[in-house]
Every structure is written in structure tokens, then in C-alpha cells.
Short mmCIF file of C-alpha atoms in Angstrom, two decimals:
data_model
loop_
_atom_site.label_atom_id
_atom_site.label_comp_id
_atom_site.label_asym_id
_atom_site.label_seq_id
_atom_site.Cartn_x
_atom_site.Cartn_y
_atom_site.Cartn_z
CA UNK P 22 19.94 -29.46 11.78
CA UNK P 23 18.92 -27.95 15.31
CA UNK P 24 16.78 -24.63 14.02
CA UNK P 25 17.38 -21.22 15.89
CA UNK P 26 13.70 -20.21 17.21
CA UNK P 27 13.39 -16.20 17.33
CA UNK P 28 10.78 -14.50 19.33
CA UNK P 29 8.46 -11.45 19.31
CA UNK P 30 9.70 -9.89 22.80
CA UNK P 31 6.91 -10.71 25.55
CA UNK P 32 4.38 -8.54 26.28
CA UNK P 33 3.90 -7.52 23.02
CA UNK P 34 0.36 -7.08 21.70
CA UNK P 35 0.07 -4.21 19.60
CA UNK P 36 2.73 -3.71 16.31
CA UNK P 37 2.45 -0.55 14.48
CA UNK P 38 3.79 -1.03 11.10
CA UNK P 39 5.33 2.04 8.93
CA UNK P 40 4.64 1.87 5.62
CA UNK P 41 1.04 -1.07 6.22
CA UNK P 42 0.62 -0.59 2.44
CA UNK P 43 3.61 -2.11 0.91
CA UNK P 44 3.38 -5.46 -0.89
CA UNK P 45 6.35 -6.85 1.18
CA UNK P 46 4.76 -5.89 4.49
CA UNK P 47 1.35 -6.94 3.73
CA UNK P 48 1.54 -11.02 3.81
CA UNK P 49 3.53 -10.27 7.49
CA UNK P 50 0.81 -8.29 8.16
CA UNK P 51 -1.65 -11.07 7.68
CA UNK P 52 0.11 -13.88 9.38
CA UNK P 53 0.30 -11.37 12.65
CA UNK P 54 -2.65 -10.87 12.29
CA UNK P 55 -3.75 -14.52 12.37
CA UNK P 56 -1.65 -15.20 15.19
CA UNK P 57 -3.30 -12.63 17.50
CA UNK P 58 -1.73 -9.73 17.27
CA UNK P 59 -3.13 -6.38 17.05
CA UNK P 60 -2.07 -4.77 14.18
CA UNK P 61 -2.21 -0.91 12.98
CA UNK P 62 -0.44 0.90 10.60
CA UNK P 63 0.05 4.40 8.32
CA UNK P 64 0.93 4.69 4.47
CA UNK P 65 0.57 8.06 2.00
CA UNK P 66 -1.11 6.34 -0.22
CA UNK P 67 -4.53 4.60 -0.68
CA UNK P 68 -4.39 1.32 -2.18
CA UNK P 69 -6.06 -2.20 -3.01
CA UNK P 70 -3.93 -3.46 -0.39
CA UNK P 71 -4.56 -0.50 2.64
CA UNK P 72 -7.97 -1.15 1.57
CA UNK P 73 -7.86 -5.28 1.85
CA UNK P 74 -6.20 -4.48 5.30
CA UNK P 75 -8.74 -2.25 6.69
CA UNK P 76 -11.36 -4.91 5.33
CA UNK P 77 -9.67 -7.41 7.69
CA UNK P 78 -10.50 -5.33 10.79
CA UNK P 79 -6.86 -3.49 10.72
CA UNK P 80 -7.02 0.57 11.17
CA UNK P 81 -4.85 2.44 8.91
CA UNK P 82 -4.50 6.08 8.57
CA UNK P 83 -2.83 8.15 5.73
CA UNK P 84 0.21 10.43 6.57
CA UNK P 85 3.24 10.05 8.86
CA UNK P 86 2.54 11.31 12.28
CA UNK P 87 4.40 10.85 15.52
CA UNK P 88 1.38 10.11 17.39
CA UNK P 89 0.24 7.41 15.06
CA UNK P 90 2.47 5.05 17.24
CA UNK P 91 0.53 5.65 20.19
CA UNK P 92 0.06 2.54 22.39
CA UNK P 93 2.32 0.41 20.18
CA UNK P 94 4.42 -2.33 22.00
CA UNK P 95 6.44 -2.93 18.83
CA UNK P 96 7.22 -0.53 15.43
CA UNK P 97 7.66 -2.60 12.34
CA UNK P 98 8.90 -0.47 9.11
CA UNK P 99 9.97 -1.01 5.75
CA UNK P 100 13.97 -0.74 4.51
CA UNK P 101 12.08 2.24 1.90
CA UNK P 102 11.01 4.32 4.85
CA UNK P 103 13.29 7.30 5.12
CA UNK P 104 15.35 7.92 8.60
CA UNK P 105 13.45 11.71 7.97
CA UNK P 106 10.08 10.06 8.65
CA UNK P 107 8.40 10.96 11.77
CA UNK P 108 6.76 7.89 12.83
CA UNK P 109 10.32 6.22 12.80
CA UNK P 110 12.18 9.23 14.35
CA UNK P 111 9.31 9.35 17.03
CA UNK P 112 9.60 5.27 18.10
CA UNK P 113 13.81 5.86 18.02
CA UNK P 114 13.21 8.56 20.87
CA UNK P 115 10.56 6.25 22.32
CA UNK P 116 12.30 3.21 23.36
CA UNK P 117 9.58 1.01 22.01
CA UNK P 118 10.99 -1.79 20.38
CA UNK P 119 12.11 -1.20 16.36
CA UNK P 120 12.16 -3.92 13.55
CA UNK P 121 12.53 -3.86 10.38
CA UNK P 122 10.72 -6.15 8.20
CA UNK P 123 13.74 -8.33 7.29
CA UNK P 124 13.88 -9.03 11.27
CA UNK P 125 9.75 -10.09 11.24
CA UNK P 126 10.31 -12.04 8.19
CA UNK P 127 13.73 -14.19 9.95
CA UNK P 128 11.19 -14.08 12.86
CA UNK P 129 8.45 -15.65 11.10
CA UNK P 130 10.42 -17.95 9.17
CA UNK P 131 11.74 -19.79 12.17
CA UNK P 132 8.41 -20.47 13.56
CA UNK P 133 7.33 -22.94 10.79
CA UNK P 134 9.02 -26.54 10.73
CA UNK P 135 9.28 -26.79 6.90
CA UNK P 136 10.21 -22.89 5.93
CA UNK P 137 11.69 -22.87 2.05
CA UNK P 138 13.49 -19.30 0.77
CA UNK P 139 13.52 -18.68 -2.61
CA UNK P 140 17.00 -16.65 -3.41
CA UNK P 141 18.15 -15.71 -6.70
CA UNK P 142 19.22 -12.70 -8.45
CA UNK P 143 16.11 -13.47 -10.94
CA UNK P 144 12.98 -15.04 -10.65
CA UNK P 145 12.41 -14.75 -7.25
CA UNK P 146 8.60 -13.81 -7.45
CA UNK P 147 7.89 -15.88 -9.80
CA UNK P 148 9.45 -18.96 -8.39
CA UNK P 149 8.04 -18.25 -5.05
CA UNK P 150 4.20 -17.79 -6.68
CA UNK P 151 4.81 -20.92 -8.95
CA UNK P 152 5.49 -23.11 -5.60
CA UNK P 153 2.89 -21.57 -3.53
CA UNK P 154 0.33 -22.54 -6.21
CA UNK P 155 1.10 -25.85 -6.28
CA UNK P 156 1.36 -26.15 -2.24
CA UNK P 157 -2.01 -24.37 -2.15
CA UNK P 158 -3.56 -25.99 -5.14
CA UNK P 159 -2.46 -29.19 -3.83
CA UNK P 160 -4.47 -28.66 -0.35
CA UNK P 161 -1.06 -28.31 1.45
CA UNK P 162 -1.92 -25.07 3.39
CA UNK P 163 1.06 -22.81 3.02
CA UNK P 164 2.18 -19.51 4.45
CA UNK P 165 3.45 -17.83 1.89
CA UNK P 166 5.12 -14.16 1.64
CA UNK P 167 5.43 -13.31 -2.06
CA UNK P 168 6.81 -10.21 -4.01
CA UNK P 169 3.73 -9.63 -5.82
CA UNK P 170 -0.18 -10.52 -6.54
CA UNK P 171 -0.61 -14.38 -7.01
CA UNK P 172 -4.55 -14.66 -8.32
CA UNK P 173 -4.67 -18.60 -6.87
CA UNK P 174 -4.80 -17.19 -3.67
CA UNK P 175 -5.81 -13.21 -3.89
CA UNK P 176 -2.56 -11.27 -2.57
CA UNK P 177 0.79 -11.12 -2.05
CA UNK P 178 0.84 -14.07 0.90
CA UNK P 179 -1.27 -15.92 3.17
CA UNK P 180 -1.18 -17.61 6.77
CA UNK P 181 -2.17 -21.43 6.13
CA UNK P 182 -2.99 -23.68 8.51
CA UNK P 183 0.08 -26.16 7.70
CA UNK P 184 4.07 -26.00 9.10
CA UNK P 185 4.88 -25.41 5.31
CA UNK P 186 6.02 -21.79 4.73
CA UNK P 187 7.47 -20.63 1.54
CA UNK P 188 8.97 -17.15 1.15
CA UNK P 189 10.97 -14.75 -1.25
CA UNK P 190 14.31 -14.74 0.30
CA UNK P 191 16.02 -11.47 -0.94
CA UNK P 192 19.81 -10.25 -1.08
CA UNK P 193 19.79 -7.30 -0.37
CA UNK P 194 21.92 -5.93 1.98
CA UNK P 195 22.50 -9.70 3.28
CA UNK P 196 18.70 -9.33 4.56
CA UNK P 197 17.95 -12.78 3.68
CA UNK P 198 20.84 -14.00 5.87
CA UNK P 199 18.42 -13.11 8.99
CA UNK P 200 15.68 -15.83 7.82
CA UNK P 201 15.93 -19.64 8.49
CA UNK P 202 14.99 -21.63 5.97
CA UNK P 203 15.09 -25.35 5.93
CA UNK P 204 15.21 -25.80 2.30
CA UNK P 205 17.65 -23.11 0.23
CA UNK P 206 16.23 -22.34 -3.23
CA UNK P 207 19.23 -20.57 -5.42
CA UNK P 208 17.98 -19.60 -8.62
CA UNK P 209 21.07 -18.23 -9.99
CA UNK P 210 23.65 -14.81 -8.72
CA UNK P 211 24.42 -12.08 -10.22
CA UNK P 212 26.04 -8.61 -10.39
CA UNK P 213 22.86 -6.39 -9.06
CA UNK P 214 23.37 -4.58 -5.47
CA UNK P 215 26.92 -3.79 -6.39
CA UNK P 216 26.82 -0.59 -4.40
CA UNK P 217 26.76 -2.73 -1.41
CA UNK P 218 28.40 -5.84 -2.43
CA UNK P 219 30.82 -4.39 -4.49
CA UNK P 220 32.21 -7.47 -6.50
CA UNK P 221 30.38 -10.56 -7.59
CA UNK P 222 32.56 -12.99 -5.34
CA UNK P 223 31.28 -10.73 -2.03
CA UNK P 224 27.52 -11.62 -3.34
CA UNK P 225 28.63 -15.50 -3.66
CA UNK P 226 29.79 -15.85 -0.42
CA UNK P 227 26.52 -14.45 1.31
CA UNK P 228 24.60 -17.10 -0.78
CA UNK P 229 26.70 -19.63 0.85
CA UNK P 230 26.29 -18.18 3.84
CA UNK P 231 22.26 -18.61 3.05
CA UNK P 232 22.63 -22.39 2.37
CA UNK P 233 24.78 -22.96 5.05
CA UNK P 234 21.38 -21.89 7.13
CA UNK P 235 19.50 -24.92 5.62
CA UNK P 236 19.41 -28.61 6.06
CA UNK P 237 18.26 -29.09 2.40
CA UNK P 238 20.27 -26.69 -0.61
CA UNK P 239 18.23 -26.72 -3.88
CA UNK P 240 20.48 -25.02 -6.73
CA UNK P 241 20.79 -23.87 -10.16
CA UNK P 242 23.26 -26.59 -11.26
CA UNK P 243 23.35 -24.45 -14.59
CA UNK P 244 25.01 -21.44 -13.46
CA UNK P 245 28.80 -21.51 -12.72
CA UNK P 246 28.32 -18.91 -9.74
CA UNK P 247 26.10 -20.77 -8.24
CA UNK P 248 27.59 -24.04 -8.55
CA UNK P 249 31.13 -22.55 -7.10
CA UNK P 250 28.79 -20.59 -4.36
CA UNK P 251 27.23 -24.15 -3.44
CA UNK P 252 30.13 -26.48 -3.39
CA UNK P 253 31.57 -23.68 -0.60
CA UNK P 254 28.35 -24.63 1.53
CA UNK P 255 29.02 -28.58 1.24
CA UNK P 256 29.29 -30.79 4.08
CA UNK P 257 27.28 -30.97 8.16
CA UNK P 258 25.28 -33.11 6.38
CA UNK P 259 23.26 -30.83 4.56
CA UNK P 260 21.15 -32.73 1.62
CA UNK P 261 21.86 -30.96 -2.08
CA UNK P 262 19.94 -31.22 -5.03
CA UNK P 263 20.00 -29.76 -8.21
CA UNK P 264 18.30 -28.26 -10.99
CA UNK P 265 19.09 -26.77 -14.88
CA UNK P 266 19.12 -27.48 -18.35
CA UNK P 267 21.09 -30.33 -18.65
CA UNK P 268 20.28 -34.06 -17.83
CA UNK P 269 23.13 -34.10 -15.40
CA UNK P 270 21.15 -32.05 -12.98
CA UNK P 271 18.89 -33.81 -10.45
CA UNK P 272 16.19 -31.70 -11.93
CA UNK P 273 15.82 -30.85 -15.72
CA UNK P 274 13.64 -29.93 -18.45
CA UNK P 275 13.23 -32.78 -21.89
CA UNK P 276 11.48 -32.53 -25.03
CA UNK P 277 10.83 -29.23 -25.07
CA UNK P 278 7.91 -28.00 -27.33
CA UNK P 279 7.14 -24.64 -27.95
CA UNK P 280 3.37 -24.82 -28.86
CA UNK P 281 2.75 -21.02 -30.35
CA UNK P 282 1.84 -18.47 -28.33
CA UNK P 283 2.77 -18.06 -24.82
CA UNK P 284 2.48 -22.26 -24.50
CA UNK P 285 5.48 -24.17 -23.83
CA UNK P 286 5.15 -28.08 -22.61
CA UNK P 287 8.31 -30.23 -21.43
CA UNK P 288 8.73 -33.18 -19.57
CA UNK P 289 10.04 -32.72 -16.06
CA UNK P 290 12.60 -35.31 -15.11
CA UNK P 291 14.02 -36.52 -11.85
CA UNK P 292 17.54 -38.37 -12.43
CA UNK P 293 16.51 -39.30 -15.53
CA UNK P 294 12.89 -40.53 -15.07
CA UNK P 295 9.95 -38.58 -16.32
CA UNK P 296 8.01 -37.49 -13.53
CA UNK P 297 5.27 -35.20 -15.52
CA UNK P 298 4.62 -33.33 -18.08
CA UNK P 299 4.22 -29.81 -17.57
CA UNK P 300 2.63 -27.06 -19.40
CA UNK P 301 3.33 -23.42 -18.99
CA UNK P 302 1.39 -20.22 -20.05
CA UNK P 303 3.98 -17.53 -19.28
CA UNK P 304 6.08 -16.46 -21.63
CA UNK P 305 9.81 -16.88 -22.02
CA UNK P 306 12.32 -19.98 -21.92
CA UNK P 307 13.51 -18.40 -18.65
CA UNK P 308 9.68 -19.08 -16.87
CA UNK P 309 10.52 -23.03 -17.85
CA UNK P 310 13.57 -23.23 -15.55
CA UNK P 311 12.13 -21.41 -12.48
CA UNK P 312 9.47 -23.87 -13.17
CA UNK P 313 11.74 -26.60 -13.00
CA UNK P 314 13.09 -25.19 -9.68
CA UNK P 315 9.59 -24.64 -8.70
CA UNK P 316 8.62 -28.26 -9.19
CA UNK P 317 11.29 -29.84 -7.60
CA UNK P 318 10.74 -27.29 -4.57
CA UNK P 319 6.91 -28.32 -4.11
CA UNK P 320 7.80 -31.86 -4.63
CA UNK P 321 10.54 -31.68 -1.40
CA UNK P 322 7.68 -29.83 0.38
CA UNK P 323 5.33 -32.81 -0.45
CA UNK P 324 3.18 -32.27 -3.37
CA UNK P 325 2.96 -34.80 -6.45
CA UNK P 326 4.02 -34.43 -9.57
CA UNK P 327 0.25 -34.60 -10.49
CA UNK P 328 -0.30 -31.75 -8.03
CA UNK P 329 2.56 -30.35 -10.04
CA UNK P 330 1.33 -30.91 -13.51
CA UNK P 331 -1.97 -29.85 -13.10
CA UNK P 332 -0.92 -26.28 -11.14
CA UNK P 333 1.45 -24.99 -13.19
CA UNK P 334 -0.70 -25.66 -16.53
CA UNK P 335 -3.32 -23.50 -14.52
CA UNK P 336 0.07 -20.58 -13.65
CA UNK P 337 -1.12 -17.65 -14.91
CA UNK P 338 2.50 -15.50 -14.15
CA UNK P 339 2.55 -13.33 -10.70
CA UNK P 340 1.55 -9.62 -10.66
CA UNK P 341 4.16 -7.25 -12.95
CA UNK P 342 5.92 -10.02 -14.31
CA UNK P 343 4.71 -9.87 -17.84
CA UNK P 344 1.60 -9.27 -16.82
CA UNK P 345 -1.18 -8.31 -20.08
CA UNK P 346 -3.16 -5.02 -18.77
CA UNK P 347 -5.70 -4.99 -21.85
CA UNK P 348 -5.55 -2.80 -25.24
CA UNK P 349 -5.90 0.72 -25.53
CA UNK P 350 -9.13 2.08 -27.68
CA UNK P 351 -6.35 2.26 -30.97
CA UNK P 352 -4.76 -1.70 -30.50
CA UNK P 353 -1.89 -1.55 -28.87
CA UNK P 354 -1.65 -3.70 -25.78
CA UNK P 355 -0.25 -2.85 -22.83
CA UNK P 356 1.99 -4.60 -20.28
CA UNK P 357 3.81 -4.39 -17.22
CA UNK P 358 6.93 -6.54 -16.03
CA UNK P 359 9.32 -6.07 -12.83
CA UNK P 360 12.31 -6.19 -14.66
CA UNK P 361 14.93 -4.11 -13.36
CA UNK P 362 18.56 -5.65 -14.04
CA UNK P 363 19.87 -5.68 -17.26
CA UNK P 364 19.54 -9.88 -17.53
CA UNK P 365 15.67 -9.31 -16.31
CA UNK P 366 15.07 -6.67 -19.25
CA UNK P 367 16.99 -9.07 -21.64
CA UNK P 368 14.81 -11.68 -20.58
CA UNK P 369 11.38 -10.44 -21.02
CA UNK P 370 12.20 -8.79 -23.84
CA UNK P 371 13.51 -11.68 -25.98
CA UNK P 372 10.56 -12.87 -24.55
CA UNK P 373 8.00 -10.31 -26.11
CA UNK P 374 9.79 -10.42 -29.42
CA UNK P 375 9.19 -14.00 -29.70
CA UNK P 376 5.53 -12.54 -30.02
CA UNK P 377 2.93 -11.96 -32.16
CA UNK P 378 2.96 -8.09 -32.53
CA UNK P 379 4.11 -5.86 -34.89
CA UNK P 380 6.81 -3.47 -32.66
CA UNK P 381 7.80 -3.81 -29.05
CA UNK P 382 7.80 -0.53 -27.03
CA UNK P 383 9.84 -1.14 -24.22
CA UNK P 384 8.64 1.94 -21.85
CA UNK P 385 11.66 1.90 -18.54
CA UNK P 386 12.19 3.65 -15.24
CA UNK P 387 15.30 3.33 -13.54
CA UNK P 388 15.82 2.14 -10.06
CA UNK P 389 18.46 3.75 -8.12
CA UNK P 390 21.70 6.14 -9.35
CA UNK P 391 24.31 3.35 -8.49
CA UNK P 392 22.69 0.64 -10.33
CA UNK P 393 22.47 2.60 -13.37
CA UNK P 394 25.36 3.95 -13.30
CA UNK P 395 27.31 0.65 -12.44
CA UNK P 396 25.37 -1.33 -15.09
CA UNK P 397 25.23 1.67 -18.01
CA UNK P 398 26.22 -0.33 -20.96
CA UNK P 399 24.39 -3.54 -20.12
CA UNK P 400 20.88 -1.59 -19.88
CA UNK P 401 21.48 0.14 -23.13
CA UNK P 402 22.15 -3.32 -24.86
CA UNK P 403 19.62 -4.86 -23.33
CA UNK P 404 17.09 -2.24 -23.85
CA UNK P 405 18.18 -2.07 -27.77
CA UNK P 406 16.43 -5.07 -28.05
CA UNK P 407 13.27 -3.47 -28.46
CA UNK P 408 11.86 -1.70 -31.18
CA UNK P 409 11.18 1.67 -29.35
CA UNK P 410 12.64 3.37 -26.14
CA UNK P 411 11.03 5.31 -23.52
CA UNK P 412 12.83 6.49 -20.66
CA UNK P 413 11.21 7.93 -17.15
CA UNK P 414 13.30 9.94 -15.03
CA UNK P 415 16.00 7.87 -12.72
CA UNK P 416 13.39 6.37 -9.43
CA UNK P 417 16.24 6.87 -6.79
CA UNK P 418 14.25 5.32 -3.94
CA UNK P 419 17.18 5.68 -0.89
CA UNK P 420 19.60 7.23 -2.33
CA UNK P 421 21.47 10.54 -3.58
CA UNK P 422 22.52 11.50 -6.93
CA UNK P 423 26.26 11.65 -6.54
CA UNK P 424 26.96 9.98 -9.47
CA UNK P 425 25.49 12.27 -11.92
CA UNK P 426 23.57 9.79 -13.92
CA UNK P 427 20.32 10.52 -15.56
CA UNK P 428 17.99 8.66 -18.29
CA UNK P 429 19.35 10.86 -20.97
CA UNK P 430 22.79 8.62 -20.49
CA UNK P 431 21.03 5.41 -21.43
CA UNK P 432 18.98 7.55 -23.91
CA UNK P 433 22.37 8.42 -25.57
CA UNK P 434 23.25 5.06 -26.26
CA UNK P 435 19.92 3.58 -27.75
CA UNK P 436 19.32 4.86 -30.97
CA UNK P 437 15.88 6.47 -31.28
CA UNK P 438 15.37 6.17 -27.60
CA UNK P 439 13.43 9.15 -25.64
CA UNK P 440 13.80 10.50 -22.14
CA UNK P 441 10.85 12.34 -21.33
CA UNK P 442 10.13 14.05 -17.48
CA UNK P 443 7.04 12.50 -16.13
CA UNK P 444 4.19 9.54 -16.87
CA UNK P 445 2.25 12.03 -18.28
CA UNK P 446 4.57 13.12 -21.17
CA UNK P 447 5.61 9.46 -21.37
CA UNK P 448 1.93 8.23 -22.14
CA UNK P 449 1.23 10.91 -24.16
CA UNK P 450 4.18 10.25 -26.48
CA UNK P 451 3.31 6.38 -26.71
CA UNK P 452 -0.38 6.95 -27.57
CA UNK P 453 0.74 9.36 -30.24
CA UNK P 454 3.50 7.31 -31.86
CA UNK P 455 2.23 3.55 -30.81
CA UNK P 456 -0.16 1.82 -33.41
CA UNK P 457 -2.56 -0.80 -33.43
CA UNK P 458 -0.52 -4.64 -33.15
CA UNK P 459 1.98 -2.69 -31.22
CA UNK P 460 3.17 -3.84 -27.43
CA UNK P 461 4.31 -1.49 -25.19
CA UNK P 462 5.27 -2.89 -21.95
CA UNK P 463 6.83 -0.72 -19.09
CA UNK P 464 9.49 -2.36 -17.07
CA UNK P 465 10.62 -1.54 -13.31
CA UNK P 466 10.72 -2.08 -10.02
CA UNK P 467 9.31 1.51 -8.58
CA UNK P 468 5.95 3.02 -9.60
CA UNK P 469 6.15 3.02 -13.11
CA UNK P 470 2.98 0.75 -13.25
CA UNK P 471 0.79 4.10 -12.87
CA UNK P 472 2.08 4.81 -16.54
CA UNK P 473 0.69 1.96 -17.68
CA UNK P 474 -2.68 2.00 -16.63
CA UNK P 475 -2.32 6.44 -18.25
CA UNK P 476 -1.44 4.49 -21.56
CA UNK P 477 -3.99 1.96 -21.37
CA UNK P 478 -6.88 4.72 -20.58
CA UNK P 479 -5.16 7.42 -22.51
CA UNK P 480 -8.24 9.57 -23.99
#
């Protein structure tokens, strides 16, 4: 398939990006960087990342200020920045040109010959982390623009020296429909960005519109949406393989051994021939299907399966996805996870019951009114799988409360649960009632990670 080429508009030298410190900016940031751009940027809030950035040579400043785009030739801003902020009010009024990162990211994508975009309702990150390992660990030199830390190559992306580039590829609000990928990774679809989809079968049609982008379509064979989303994309000779649980797939998981702890080993088969063995170090049965998918997406990029094997036994999980923090001075470890969707909270929480400690604490903040109030019941019974509760206020990120939902609703329906105000009540509540063998691991997609690291140094 003839790919669409998209281009920075000439003359531009210097991009001024809103917003320099997020994680999803950051790997752009570094392959514009690469490529000879001049970068600068503004953020409210110090970080590991503003400082890795300024490190690099790139000047950042904290606060929003209209004259912080001074001399830009192009504005690049996060979807999170608010229309309010003056930086982005100041470039509308300016004429210079405006992108949002969705746009650099379809931008960048179509640049590289052999670009693969990991979709999925779940497991993006840690697909897109487990593939870049291999790629890198295999000496393939990948870009790579990830959703959060991988330690095999220190950040959140990098810009290689190779045509491979592998990249999350998210939903939301159709923004992945503006990349170009040449291979389509579907990991599986589900009901999360409702309050812009609205039903299900909208979301399935924009992931066929996704793999109708691609020459090559690797999918989740084992999920019925995905399967009736993918046979919708067939034909114009696009190449389709597959990947799940069952033999039948092109790609699937044998023998199966669950070796105590967090190690599971299984034999990765390719219409029916064992290709490797694999061993993983992540916890849940989940982690050993986006592994699958994560295999078979290396191995169409050109690593072996020995490249495979040996990279994934060295995985050790992306940044917030189950990721161990330490103990606190009484025993308790701490924990942080992304989860954010009802099926992501079920998931790492069967997980963490499956070990070794005494009570899970699962310790949640919301993420936006309409998905909590569209997916009510399923967070409660999710969240009921845990031993103890502990709810932060609603994070509403872009959006209004017109829906007159709050913590205390979930709250309501888990027995035992608590809603507390802030990170500081919330930490100060778990170190008083948490004990030593306990987990507490706090789940979310906003900032919630800052009451973590209060438990874990809680005085």
C-alpha cells in the first residue's frame, strides 16, 4: 500500500510545545529534536522529565505565559491543555501554525517505512514497551513513543537510527485515526470513551477504520469485537494475522506454567510450531497475551524468536503498570498501576490477589465524571475485589461535573470502602489501618502516583 507522507510546513525551525513535560509529548520531543529542530517548551510543574529535557540542551520555563511563544514557527500542545491557557489562546490570535500532538505523532509516523501502532482498549503501554525491548534489545534501532517509563531504554521513547518505529496508537477521540501505521496491532475493544463514542459498535468501526490504514492487521483473534471489527477491514490486499488463546490463532500461548511468584513460562507457537519459550516476570495471565501480541509484532518487524525469548525473560513491566515502589518502615508494600477501566482494575487486581500478601488495599482515583458515571456498577465490582477501598476525589481532567457523580457513589456500593478528600488524608488513613504483609497499590490514570510515594515515606 502507497503510504500518505505528511509534512512539518516549510520554514519551520523553532516548535514551542505546551505542556514539554508530559510523558506523551516527551518521546516527540526527542525525535524533533534529533531531526534538527529547535525545540522549547513551558510546563507548571518540575519533573524528571522537564529536567531530562533541559539536560538535552532544550529550554523550558515554568508557568503559562503568552510571551513564552516568542519566535516560534510552530505551537505543539497537549489534548490536556485547557482552551483557558494563555500560551494556546496567545498562538490562536497569532497565526502561527497550531498542532496538537495527535497531528505530530500521524506526522511522525508517516516518516518511517516500517511504523507499527499498538491499539487496544488495554495493554497498550505495555504491549508497546514489551516490543520496543525486544526491537532495541535485539540491536534493531527503533523509534519508539511509549505511554510510560521503559528502564531498557531510560524514558518514555527514543529516536533510533533504523526505519522501524513503534508507537502507542490511542482511541481517543479517533486520534489514532491521524497516524499511519504499516502494521495494525489490536489488542482487544472495549466500552471506555463512551462519552464520545457513545456505543461499542461506533468504537468498532474506528478500529476498522485504523486497520484499513495498514498493509499488515495484527489482531486479538480472542475477542469477538475485535474479530467482527477486523473481518470489516478485510480485503486491498492487506496481510492479517492473528493472535489469542487458542491454537486456532496464528499466534498462541502452550503449556502454560505458572512458576510461583510473579514467573509465568509458555511456549510461543506460530501455526502450530513452537517458536520459543518465553518467560515473563510481570504479573497477571493478561501480561502473557500482550506478550504473545508483542512477540509476534517484533517478529513481523524482524527480530528472532531468540531475540524474543531472551527480552521478554529480561521485561521488567513499564512504568505504573504494576509497578513495586518499595515497603514502608511498618511492611506494607506499595504499588502503583495505570488501571483506569473497570476490565484494567479487574485485571491487576486478580492479579495482586494471586499474591503472596496478607490483604490487598486497592487505593483509586477516578478519571473523568462521564466515565464514572457511565461505568458505576462495573468499578464497584471490580474494585470489591480487593480487600480494602480507598477512594480520592473524582480527577476530572477536561471536563465538567454535570453528572453529579462523586467517589462517595462508588464508596456506597463497596462495602467498607472510604472516600476521603485529598492524598494526604488518603495516606494517612492507609498507614494507620495497613499492616505489615499488606499491599496497597493505587490505581489511575491522573496523579494519584504522588499518593503513593506519601504512603511509602509516610513518617
Amino acid at each position: 500500500m502507497m503510504k500518505q507522507r505528511e509534512t512539518i510546513p516549510a520554514g519551520v525551525k523553532h516548535i514551542h510545545c505546551i505542556g514539554i513535560g508530559g510523558s506523551g509529548m516527551f518521546p516527540l520531543v526527542q525525535i524533533l529534536h534529533k531531526k534538527g529542530y529547535v525545540i522549547s517548551g513551558s510546563d507548571n510543574n518540575e519533573s524528571d522529565i522537564v529536567a531530562t529535557e533541559r539536560a538535552m540542551g532544550i529550554p523550558v520555563v515554568m508557568g503559562q505565559k503568552a510571551e513564552n511563544i516568542e519566535g516560534a514557527d510552530l505551537i505543539l500542545y497537549s489534548a490536556a491543555i485547557m482552551e483557558t491557557n494563555p500560551e494556546l489562546q496567545a498562538a490562536r490570535k497569532s497565526g502561527i501554525p497550531l498542532w496538537e500532538r495527535s497531528r505530530m505523532l500521524g506526522a511522525v509516523s508517516s516518516w518511517y517505512e516500517e511504523a507499527l501502532g499498538v491499539s487496544g482498549t488495554h495493554g497498550k503501554t505495555t504491549t508497546t514497551s514489551m516490543i520496543t525491548q525486544i526491537l532495541f534489545g535485539a540491536g534493531l534501532e527503533p523509534s519508539a513513543v511509549i505511554g510510560g517509563k521503559l528502564r531498557a531504554i531510560g524514558g518514555y521513547g527514543r529516536c533510533g537510527r533504523s526505519e522501524r518505529f513503534v508507537y502507542e496508537a490511542c482511541e481517543f477521540k479517533d486520534t489514532f485515526l491521524d497516524t499511519h501505521p504499516d502494521i495494525a496491532l489490536v489488542l482487544n475493544i472495549d466500552n471506555d470513551h463512551m462519552e464520545y463514542f457513545k456505543t461499542v459498535e461506533n468504537a468498532m468501526k474506528s478500529y476498522t477504520r485504523f486497520a484499513e490504514k495498514a498493509g499488515t492487521v495484527l489482531y486479538n483473534g480472542s475477542d469477538p469485537r475485535t474479530v467482527r471489527a477486523m473481518e470489516e477491514a478485510r480485503g486491498e490486499g492487506r496481510s492479517f494475522y492473528s493472535f489469542g488463546w487458542e491454537e486456532t490463532n496464528d499466534f498462541s500461548p502452550a503449556n502454560i506454567r505458572h512458576l510461583g511468584g510473579l514467573e509465568r513460562r509458555f511456549d510461543w507457537m506460530f501455526r502450530g510450531e513452537c517458536l520459543c519459550t518465553v518467560t515473563l516476570h510481570i504479573p497477571g495471565d493478561h501480561n502473557i497475551l500482550n506478550a504473545v501480541a508483542a512477540a509476534a509484532g517484533a517478529y513481523l518487524m524482524g527480530a528472532s524468536p531468540e531475540d524474543i525469548s531472551r527480552e521478554l525473560a529480561l521485561f521488567e513491566g513499564a512504568g505504573r503498570r504494576f509497578e513495586v515502589l518499595g515497603k514502608t518502615r511498618n511492611g506494607v508494600t506499595v504499588a502503583d498501576d495505570y488501571a483506569h477501566h473497570p476490565a484494567e482494575l479487574t485485571a491487576t487486581l486478580k492479579a495482586a490477589k494471586e499474591l503472596d500478601f496478607k490483604r490487598v488495599w486497592a487505593v483509586f482515583q477516578p478519571f473523568t465524571f462521564s466515565r464514572t458515571y457511565l461505568l458505576l456498577e462495573d468499578f464497584a465490582e471490580a474494585l470489591s475485589l480487593a480487600d480494602r477501598v480507598v477512594l480520592s476525589p473524582i480527577m476530572g481532567s477536561r471536563e465538567v461535573n454535570t453528572y453529579d457523580i462523586h467517589s462517595e457513589d462508588i464508596a456506597a456500593k463497596v462495602p467498607g470502602a472510604a472516600a476521603l478528600p485529598s492524598f494526604e488524608a488518603m495516606a494517612d488513613y492507609v498507614h494507620e489501618q495497613a499492616t505489615e504483609g499488606d499491599l496497597v497499590i493505587t490505581l489511575g490514570c491522573g496523579d494519584v502516583y504522588k499518593c503513593a510515594r506519601m504512603i511509602l515515606n509516610h513518617k
